[in-house]
Amino acid sequence: MTQPPSSTDVPQGDVAPTEFTPPLRVLLGTLLPANIAMFMVWGATASLLLSLQIQDLDPDNKEANLSLVLTVGALCAMIAQPLAGVVSDRTRSRFGPRAPWIVGGSLVGGLALIGMGLGTTIWQIMIAWIAVQIAYNFAQGPLSAILPDRVPSGLRGSFSAIIGLGVMLGMVGGQMVGAMFARNIPTGYMVFAGIALVALTLFVVINPDKDNRHRPRERFVVTTFLRGFWVNPIKHPDFFWTFTGRLLLNAGYLMVSTYSIYILQDYIGVTAERAVQLTPQYAMLSMGALLISTLISGPLSDRLKRRRVFIVSSSIVLACALCIPLLMPTEVGMGLFSLVSGLGFGMFQAVDTALISEVLPSKADFAKDLGVINIAATLPQTLAPALAGVIALSFGYVMLFPIGILLVILGGIAVIPVRSVR
């Protein structure tokens, strides 16, 4: 697309104005609940309800089964994200290119989530989870493209902070609310499916896009699309380093957070009931920390006109957080981990989206490029559960922490070579 449709009429890129127009204020205010609702699904399912559902079905093989389901699902998501991006970029409708996929994806994803609650075998759950991943990624990808579509670069730090805040509040809020449905998992899935559908539908209604049916559609070439998965580190070094940093930071964090409910039981040594009780308590600690971190980091990043220093700082804070349970394998240690990791990951989320939007190689394929770089978030969801499962079974959960520390430190180092963004 040569001219991304926008309901705000704000030019894209560095030449755009930096004042908050009324449409931008509305967009900023509605992006928060939209992202909260979207990521509540992931926070409640992958981090809690899915783990409990699999544990109830086969407690003796829970690690291997969870690893299988999450790995296959994330692999499908990794493929779906860039595919959703290119389909969205090429969509022509009276509602613009993004809205049909945001609403349609949330509807189909919700139905798949409800179906997952009815699963009685690991294979049934896995098939439903694949559908959940694909459908919700077809909603999430176009939602991510709203930032480069409509927001001038001078305001992207603030918008990125709101998006990052929504991501973390959704993940944490999903765990908190999800714990209420630990004994009635199918109902929980139904509730989160409804929340996502309502919030995302309201988002596109309140922020209508322009009719783009008159815009020419470039010819789709499969080989060109497949080449888009390759990030040439020589031609686009900043995109490559940002991709690498995002991948490593997410992988290090997910090494522990994905298995948190099992870590509490098998590493800390609490009962399953106690683990469910502790999850929302830790989530509240993390939420408070990320609120402070995100709301400070995003606007400060805009004011200082710097992104990289916040990514590097977040990697250091996350490394410190991962040290705590390693040295203090207690309920208090896990609580401190939740608090400090909230500070670190909140800082990362606050500027990550802004940094990404400023290193995209193509000005015509926002959603596709975002889909490709979102592989850096979904690929760890593929690798981390599989790797963490093998490590936990072979060496115990204790080894997840030093490996996670190494990955987040490398993630911070990776963005240092970025040159086009300070």
Coordinates of C-alpha atoms in Angstrom, one line a residue:
M1 CA 0.0 0.0 0.0
T2 CA 1.4 3.3 -1.0
Q3 CA -1.0 5.4 1.1
P4 CA -2.1 3.7 4.3
P5 CA -5.7 4.6 5.0
S6 CA -6.2 6.6 8.1
S7 CA -9.2 8.0 9.9
T8 CA -7.0 10.6 11.6
D9 CA -5.6 12.1 8.4
V10 CA -2.2 12.2 10.1
P11 CA 0.8 11.8 7.7
Q12 CA 3.0 8.9 8.5
G13 CA 6.7 9.2 9.3
D14 CA 9.0 11.8 10.6
V15 CA 7.4 14.7 8.7
A16 CA 4.1 14.2 10.5
P17 CA 3.0 16.7 13.2
T18 CA 3.6 15.8 16.8
E19 CA 0.6 17.4 18.5
F20 CA -2.3 15.3 19.8
T21 CA -5.3 16.0 17.5
P22 CA -8.7 14.9 18.8
P23 CA -8.8 11.7 16.7
L24 CA -5.4 10.8 18.0
R25 CA -6.5 11.3 21.6
V26 CA -9.5 8.9 20.9
L27 CA -7.2 6.4 19.3
L28 CA -4.8 6.6 22.2
G29 CA -7.6 6.1 24.7
T30 CA -9.1 3.1 22.9
L31 CA -5.9 1.3 22.1
L32 CA -5.4 0.6 25.8
P33 CA -8.6 -1.5 26.4
A34 CA -8.3 -3.1 22.9
N35 CA -4.8 -4.4 23.8
I36 CA -5.8 -5.3 27.3
A37 CA -8.6 -7.4 26.0
M38 CA -6.5 -9.0 23.3
F39 CA -3.7 -10.0 25.7
M40 CA -6.0 -11.1 28.5
V41 CA -6.7 -14.0 26.3
W42 CA -3.0 -14.9 26.2
G43 CA -2.4 -14.2 29.9
A44 CA -5.3 -16.3 31.1
T45 CA -4.8 -19.2 28.7
A46 CA -1.1 -19.9 28.0
S47 CA 0.0 -18.8 31.5
L48 CA -2.7 -20.4 33.6
L49 CA -5.9 -22.1 32.4
L50 CA -4.3 -24.1 29.6
S51 CA -1.6 -25.3 32.0
L52 CA -4.2 -26.3 34.6
Q53 CA -6.4 -28.0 31.9
I54 CA -3.5 -30.1 30.7
Q55 CA -2.4 -30.9 34.3
D56 CA -5.9 -32.1 35.1
L57 CA -6.0 -34.4 32.1
D58 CA -2.5 -36.0 32.6
P59 CA -0.6 -34.8 35.7
D60 CA 2.3 -37.2 35.2
N61 CA 3.2 -35.8 31.7
K62 CA 2.1 -32.2 32.2
E63 CA 5.5 -30.6 31.1
A64 CA 5.8 -32.7 27.9
N65 CA 2.1 -32.2 27.0
L66 CA 2.2 -28.4 27.7
S67 CA 5.4 -28.1 25.7
L68 CA 3.8 -29.9 22.7
V69 CA 0.6 -27.9 22.7
L70 CA 2.4 -24.5 23.1
T71 CA 5.1 -25.3 20.6
V72 CA 2.8 -26.4 17.8
G73 CA 0.4 -23.5 18.5
A74 CA 3.2 -20.9 18.5
L75 CA 4.6 -22.3 15.3
C76 CA 1.3 -21.8 13.6
A77 CA 1.1 -18.3 15.1
M78 CA 4.6 -17.6 13.7
I79 CA 3.3 -18.4 10.2
A80 CA 0.0 -16.7 10.7
Q81 CA 1.3 -13.2 11.8
P82 CA 3.1 -12.2 8.5
L83 CA 0.4 -13.9 6.4
A84 CA -2.2 -11.9 8.3
G85 CA -0.1 -8.8 7.6
V86 CA 0.1 -9.2 3.9
V87 CA -3.6 -10.2 3.6
S88 CA -4.5 -7.1 5.6
D89 CA -2.3 -4.8 3.5
R90 CA -4.0 -6.0 0.4
T91 CA -7.6 -5.9 1.7
R92 CA -9.9 -3.4 0.1
S93 CA -13.2 -2.7 1.8
R94 CA -15.6 0.1 2.8
F95 CA -14.2 -0.4 6.4
G96 CA -10.5 -0.1 5.4
P97 CA -7.9 -2.9 5.5
R98 CA -7.6 -3.6 9.2
A99 CA -11.1 -3.6 10.7
P100 CA -12.5 -6.7 8.9
W101 CA -9.6 -8.8 10.2
I102 CA -9.6 -7.4 13.7
V103 CA -13.3 -8.2 14.2
G104 CA -13.3 -11.5 12.2
G105 CA -10.2 -12.8 13.9
S106 CA -11.6 -12.1 17.3
L107 CA -14.9 -13.8 16.4
V108 CA -13.3 -17.0 15.1
G109 CA -10.7 -17.0 17.8
G110 CA -13.4 -16.8 20.5
L111 CA -15.3 -19.7 19.0
A112 CA -12.1 -21.8 18.9
L113 CA -11.4 -20.8 22.5
I114 CA -14.8 -22.0 23.6
G115 CA -14.3 -25.2 21.7
M116 CA -11.0 -25.7 23.5
G117 CA -12.9 -25.7 26.8
L118 CA -14.8 -28.8 25.6
G119 CA -11.7 -30.8 24.8
T120 CA -11.2 -34.0 26.7
T121 CA -7.9 -35.2 25.1
I122 CA -4.5 -33.5 24.5
W123 CA -5.0 -33.8 20.8
Q124 CA -8.4 -32.1 20.9
I125 CA -6.9 -29.3 23.0
M126 CA -4.0 -28.9 20.6
I127 CA -6.2 -28.7 17.5
A128 CA -8.4 -26.0 19.2
W129 CA -5.3 -24.1 20.4
I130 CA -3.9 -24.0 16.8
A131 CA -7.2 -22.4 15.7
V132 CA -7.1 -20.0 18.6
Q133 CA -3.5 -18.9 17.7
I134 CA -4.2 -18.5 14.0
A135 CA -7.5 -16.6 14.4
Y136 CA -6.3 -14.2 17.1
N137 CA -3.1 -13.5 15.3
F138 CA -5.2 -12.5 12.3
A139 CA -6.8 -9.9 14.7
Q140 CA -3.6 -8.9 16.5
G141 CA -1.4 -8.3 13.4
P142 CA -3.7 -5.7 11.8
L143 CA -4.2 -4.1 15.3
S144 CA -0.4 -3.7 15.5
A145 CA -0.4 -2.0 12.1
I146 CA -2.5 0.9 13.5
L147 CA 0.6 2.5 15.0
P148 CA 2.6 3.1 11.7
D149 CA -0.7 3.5 9.8
R150 CA -2.0 6.5 11.8
V151 CA 0.5 7.8 14.4
P152 CA 3.3 10.3 13.5
S153 CA 6.7 9.2 14.6
G154 CA 7.1 12.0 17.2
L155 CA 4.2 10.5 19.2
R156 CA 5.0 6.8 18.9
G157 CA 6.8 6.6 22.2
S158 CA 3.6 7.6 24.0
F159 CA 1.5 5.3 21.9
S160 CA 4.0 2.5 22.3
A161 CA 3.8 3.0 26.1
I162 CA 0.0 2.7 26.0
I163 CA 0.3 -0.4 23.8
G164 CA 2.9 -1.9 26.0
L165 CA 0.8 -1.1 29.1
G166 CA -2.1 -2.8 27.5
V167 CA 0.0 -5.8 26.7
M168 CA 1.2 -6.2 30.3
L169 CA -2.1 -5.3 31.9
G170 CA -3.8 -7.8 29.7
M171 CA -1.3 -10.5 30.5
V172 CA -1.3 -9.8 34.2
G173 CA -5.1 -9.1 34.3
G174 CA -5.7 -12.4 32.4
Q175 CA -3.8 -14.3 35.1
M176 CA -5.7 -12.5 37.9
V177 CA -9.1 -13.0 36.4
G178 CA -8.2 -16.4 35.1
A179 CA -7.4 -17.7 38.6
M180 CA -11.1 -17.2 39.4
F181 CA -12.0 -19.8 36.8
A182 CA -9.4 -22.4 37.9
R183 CA -12.1 -24.8 38.8
N184 CA -14.4 -24.0 35.8
I185 CA -12.0 -23.6 32.9
P186 CA -14.6 -23.8 30.1
T187 CA -16.5 -20.9 31.5
G188 CA -13.2 -18.9 31.8
Y189 CA -12.5 -19.5 28.1
M190 CA -16.0 -18.2 27.3
V191 CA -15.6 -15.1 29.3
F192 CA -12.3 -14.1 27.8
A193 CA -13.6 -14.8 24.3
G194 CA -16.5 -12.5 24.9
I195 CA -14.3 -9.7 26.4
A196 CA -11.9 -9.8 23.4
L197 CA -14.8 -9.7 20.8
V198 CA -16.6 -6.8 22.5
A199 CA -13.5 -4.7 23.1
L200 CA -12.0 -5.1 19.6
T201 CA -15.4 -4.5 17.9
L202 CA -15.8 -1.3 19.8
F203 CA -12.3 -0.3 18.9
V204 CA -13.0 -0.4 15.1
V205 CA -16.4 1.3 15.6
I206 CA -14.9 4.2 17.6
N207 CA -11.9 4.5 15.3
P208 CA -13.4 4.0 11.8
D209 CA -11.0 3.7 8.9
K210 CA -11.5 5.1 5.4
D211 CA -13.1 3.2 2.5
N212 CA -10.1 2.0 0.5
R213 CA -11.9 0.2 -2.3
H214 CA -10.6 2.7 -4.8
R215 CA -6.9 2.1 -4.0
P216 CA -5.0 0.0 -6.4
R217 CA -3.8 -3.4 -5.2
E218 CA -0.3 -4.5 -6.1
R219 CA 0.0 -7.9 -7.7
F220 CA 0.8 -10.6 -5.1
V221 CA 3.9 -12.6 -5.9
V222 CA 4.5 -15.6 -3.7
T223 CA 8.3 -15.5 -4.1
T224 CA 8.4 -11.9 -3.1
F225 CA 6.3 -12.7 0.0
L226 CA 8.5 -15.6 1.0
R227 CA 11.6 -13.4 0.5
G228 CA 10.1 -11.0 3.0
F229 CA 10.7 -13.5 5.8
W230 CA 14.4 -13.0 5.2
V231 CA 15.9 -9.9 7.0
N232 CA 19.1 -9.0 5.2
P233 CA 21.4 -7.9 8.0
I234 CA 23.5 -5.9 5.5
K235 CA 20.7 -4.1 3.7
H236 CA 18.5 -3.6 6.8
P237 CA 20.9 -3.9 9.8
D238 CA 18.7 -1.9 12.2
F239 CA 15.7 -4.1 11.4
F240 CA 17.8 -7.2 11.9
W241 CA 19.2 -6.1 15.3
T242 CA 15.8 -5.0 16.5
F243 CA 14.4 -8.4 15.5
T244 CA 17.2 -10.2 17.3
G245 CA 16.9 -8.1 20.5
R246 CA 13.2 -8.6 20.7
L247 CA 13.5 -12.4 20.1
L248 CA 16.1 -12.8 22.8
L249 CA 14.4 -10.7 25.4
N250 CA 11.1 -12.4 24.9
A251 CA 12.7 -15.8 25.0
G252 CA 14.5 -15.2 28.2
Y253 CA 11.3 -13.9 29.9
L254 CA 9.1 -16.7 28.5
M255 CA 11.5 -19.4 29.7
V256 CA 10.2 -18.8 33.2
S257 CA 6.8 -17.1 32.8
T258 CA 5.4 -19.9 30.6
Y259 CA 5.9 -22.5 33.3
S260 CA 5.2 -20.3 36.3
I261 CA 2.3 -22.4 37.6
Y262 CA 4.5 -25.6 37.5
I263 CA 7.5 -23.7 38.9
L264 CA 5.5 -22.8 41.9
Q265 CA 4.6 -26.4 42.5
D266 CA 7.7 -28.3 41.6
Y267 CA 10.5 -25.8 42.2
I268 CA 9.1 -23.6 45.1
G269 CA 7.3 -26.6 46.5
V270 CA 3.7 -25.3 47.1
T271 CA 0.5 -27.3 46.4
A272 CA -1.5 -26.8 43.3
E273 CA -4.2 -24.9 45.3
R274 CA -1.6 -22.6 46.8
A275 CA -0.1 -22.0 43.3
V276 CA -3.5 -20.8 42.0
Q277 CA -3.9 -18.6 45.1
L278 CA -0.4 -17.0 44.6
T279 CA -0.8 -16.4 40.9
P280 CA -3.2 -13.3 41.2
Q281 CA -1.2 -12.0 44.1
Y282 CA 2.0 -12.0 42.1
A283 CA 0.1 -10.6 39.1
M284 CA -0.9 -7.6 41.2
L285 CA 2.7 -7.0 42.2
S286 CA 3.7 -7.2 38.6
M287 CA 0.9 -4.9 37.5
G288 CA 1.8 -2.2 39.9
A289 CA 5.4 -2.2 38.8
L290 CA 4.7 -2.2 35.1
L291 CA 2.2 0.7 35.5
I292 CA 4.9 2.8 37.0
S293 CA 7.6 1.7 34.6
T294 CA 5.5 1.9 31.4
L295 CA 3.9 5.3 32.1
I296 CA 7.4 6.8 32.9
S297 CA 9.4 5.1 30.1
G298 CA 7.2 5.8 27.1
P299 CA 6.8 9.6 27.4
L300 CA 10.4 10.0 28.7
S301 CA 11.6 8.1 25.6
D302 CA 9.7 10.7 23.4
R303 CA 11.1 13.6 25.4
L304 CA 14.7 12.3 25.3
K305 CA 14.3 11.0 21.7
R306 CA 16.0 7.8 22.7
R307 CA 14.8 4.2 22.5
R308 CA 17.9 1.9 22.8
V309 CA 18.9 3.0 26.3
F310 CA 15.5 1.9 27.6
I311 CA 15.8 -1.6 25.9
V312 CA 19.3 -2.1 27.3
S313 CA 18.1 -1.0 30.8
S314 CA 15.1 -3.3 30.7
S315 CA 17.4 -6.2 29.9
I316 CA 19.5 -5.5 33.0
V317 CA 16.4 -5.2 35.2
L318 CA 15.0 -8.5 33.8
A319 CA 18.3 -10.2 34.4
C320 CA 18.2 -9.0 38.1
A321 CA 14.7 -10.3 38.4
L322 CA 15.6 -13.7 37.1
C323 CA 18.4 -13.9 39.7
I324 CA 16.0 -13.6 42.6
P325 CA 14.2 -17.0 42.5
L326 CA 17.6 -18.6 41.7
L327 CA 19.0 -17.3 44.9
M328 CA 15.8 -17.3 46.9
P329 CA 13.5 -20.3 45.9
T330 CA 10.6 -19.3 48.1
E331 CA 7.2 -17.7 47.8
V332 CA 8.8 -14.3 48.7
G333 CA 11.5 -14.8 46.1
M334 CA 8.9 -15.4 43.4
G335 CA 7.0 -12.4 44.6
L336 CA 10.1 -10.2 44.2
F337 CA 10.6 -11.7 40.8
S338 CA 7.1 -10.6 39.8
L339 CA 7.7 -7.1 41.1
V340 CA 11.1 -6.6 39.5
S341 CA 10.3 -8.3 36.2
G342 CA 7.2 -6.1 36.0
L343 CA 9.5 -3.0 36.1
G344 CA 11.8 -4.5 33.5
F345 CA 9.3 -5.9 31.0
G346 CA 7.1 -2.7 31.4
M347 CA 10.1 -0.6 30.4
F348 CA 10.8 -2.9 27.4
Q349 CA 7.1 -2.9 26.2
A350 CA 6.9 0.9 26.6
V351 CA 9.4 1.6 23.9
D352 CA 9.7 -1.7 21.9
T353 CA 6.8 -0.9 19.5
A354 CA 8.1 2.6 18.9
L355 CA 11.5 1.3 18.1
I356 CA 10.1 -1.3 15.7
S357 CA 7.9 1.2 13.9
E358 CA 11.0 3.3 13.2
V359 CA 13.1 0.6 11.7
L360 CA 10.6 -1.0 9.3
P361 CA 12.2 -1.6 5.9
S362 CA 9.1 -0.9 3.8
K363 CA 6.8 2.1 4.0
A364 CA 4.3 0.3 1.8
D365 CA 3.9 -2.9 3.7
F366 CA 3.5 -2.0 7.4
A367 CA 1.4 -4.9 8.5
K368 CA 3.5 -7.5 6.6
D369 CA 6.8 -6.1 8.1
L370 CA 5.2 -5.9 11.6
G371 CA 4.1 -9.5 11.1
V372 CA 7.6 -10.5 10.2
I373 CA 9.1 -8.8 13.2
N374 CA 6.4 -10.2 15.4
I375 CA 7.9 -13.5 14.7
A376 CA 10.5 -12.3 17.2
A377 CA 7.7 -12.4 19.8
T378 CA 6.1 -15.6 18.6
L379 CA 9.2 -17.6 17.8
P380 CA 10.2 -17.6 21.5
Q381 CA 6.7 -18.9 22.2
T382 CA 7.7 -21.8 19.9
L383 CA 11.2 -22.4 21.2
A384 CA 10.9 -21.4 24.9
P385 CA 8.2 -24.0 25.9
A386 CA 10.0 -26.8 24.0
L387 CA 13.5 -25.9 25.4
A388 CA 12.2 -25.1 28.9
G389 CA 10.3 -28.5 28.9
V390 CA 13.5 -30.4 28.0
I391 CA 15.6 -28.4 30.5
A392 CA 13.0 -28.9 33.3
L393 CA 12.8 -32.6 32.7
S394 CA 16.5 -33.1 32.4
F395 CA 18.0 -30.7 35.0
G396 CA 15.1 -29.3 37.0
Y397 CA 13.4 -25.9 36.9
V398 CA 16.4 -24.3 38.6
M399 CA 18.3 -24.2 35.2
L400 CA 15.6 -22.1 33.6
F401 CA 16.8 -19.0 35.5
P402 CA 20.5 -18.8 34.4
I403 CA 19.6 -19.5 30.8
G404 CA 16.9 -16.8 31.0
I405 CA 19.4 -14.4 32.4
L406 CA 21.8 -15.0 29.5
L407 CA 19.1 -14.5 26.9
V408 CA 17.8 -11.2 28.2
I409 CA 21.3 -9.8 28.6
L410 CA 22.1 -10.8 25.0
G411 CA 18.8 -9.2 23.9
G412 CA 19.8 -5.9 25.4
I413 CA 23.2 -6.0 23.8
A414 CA 21.6 -6.8 20.4
V415 CA 20.0 -3.4 20.0
I416 CA 23.2 -1.4 20.7
P417 CA 24.3 -1.6 17.0
V418 CA 21.0 0.1 15.8
R419 CA 22.0 3.4 14.2
S420 CA 18.9 5.0 12.7
V421 CA 17.3 5.3 16.1
R422 CA 19.1 6.7 19.1

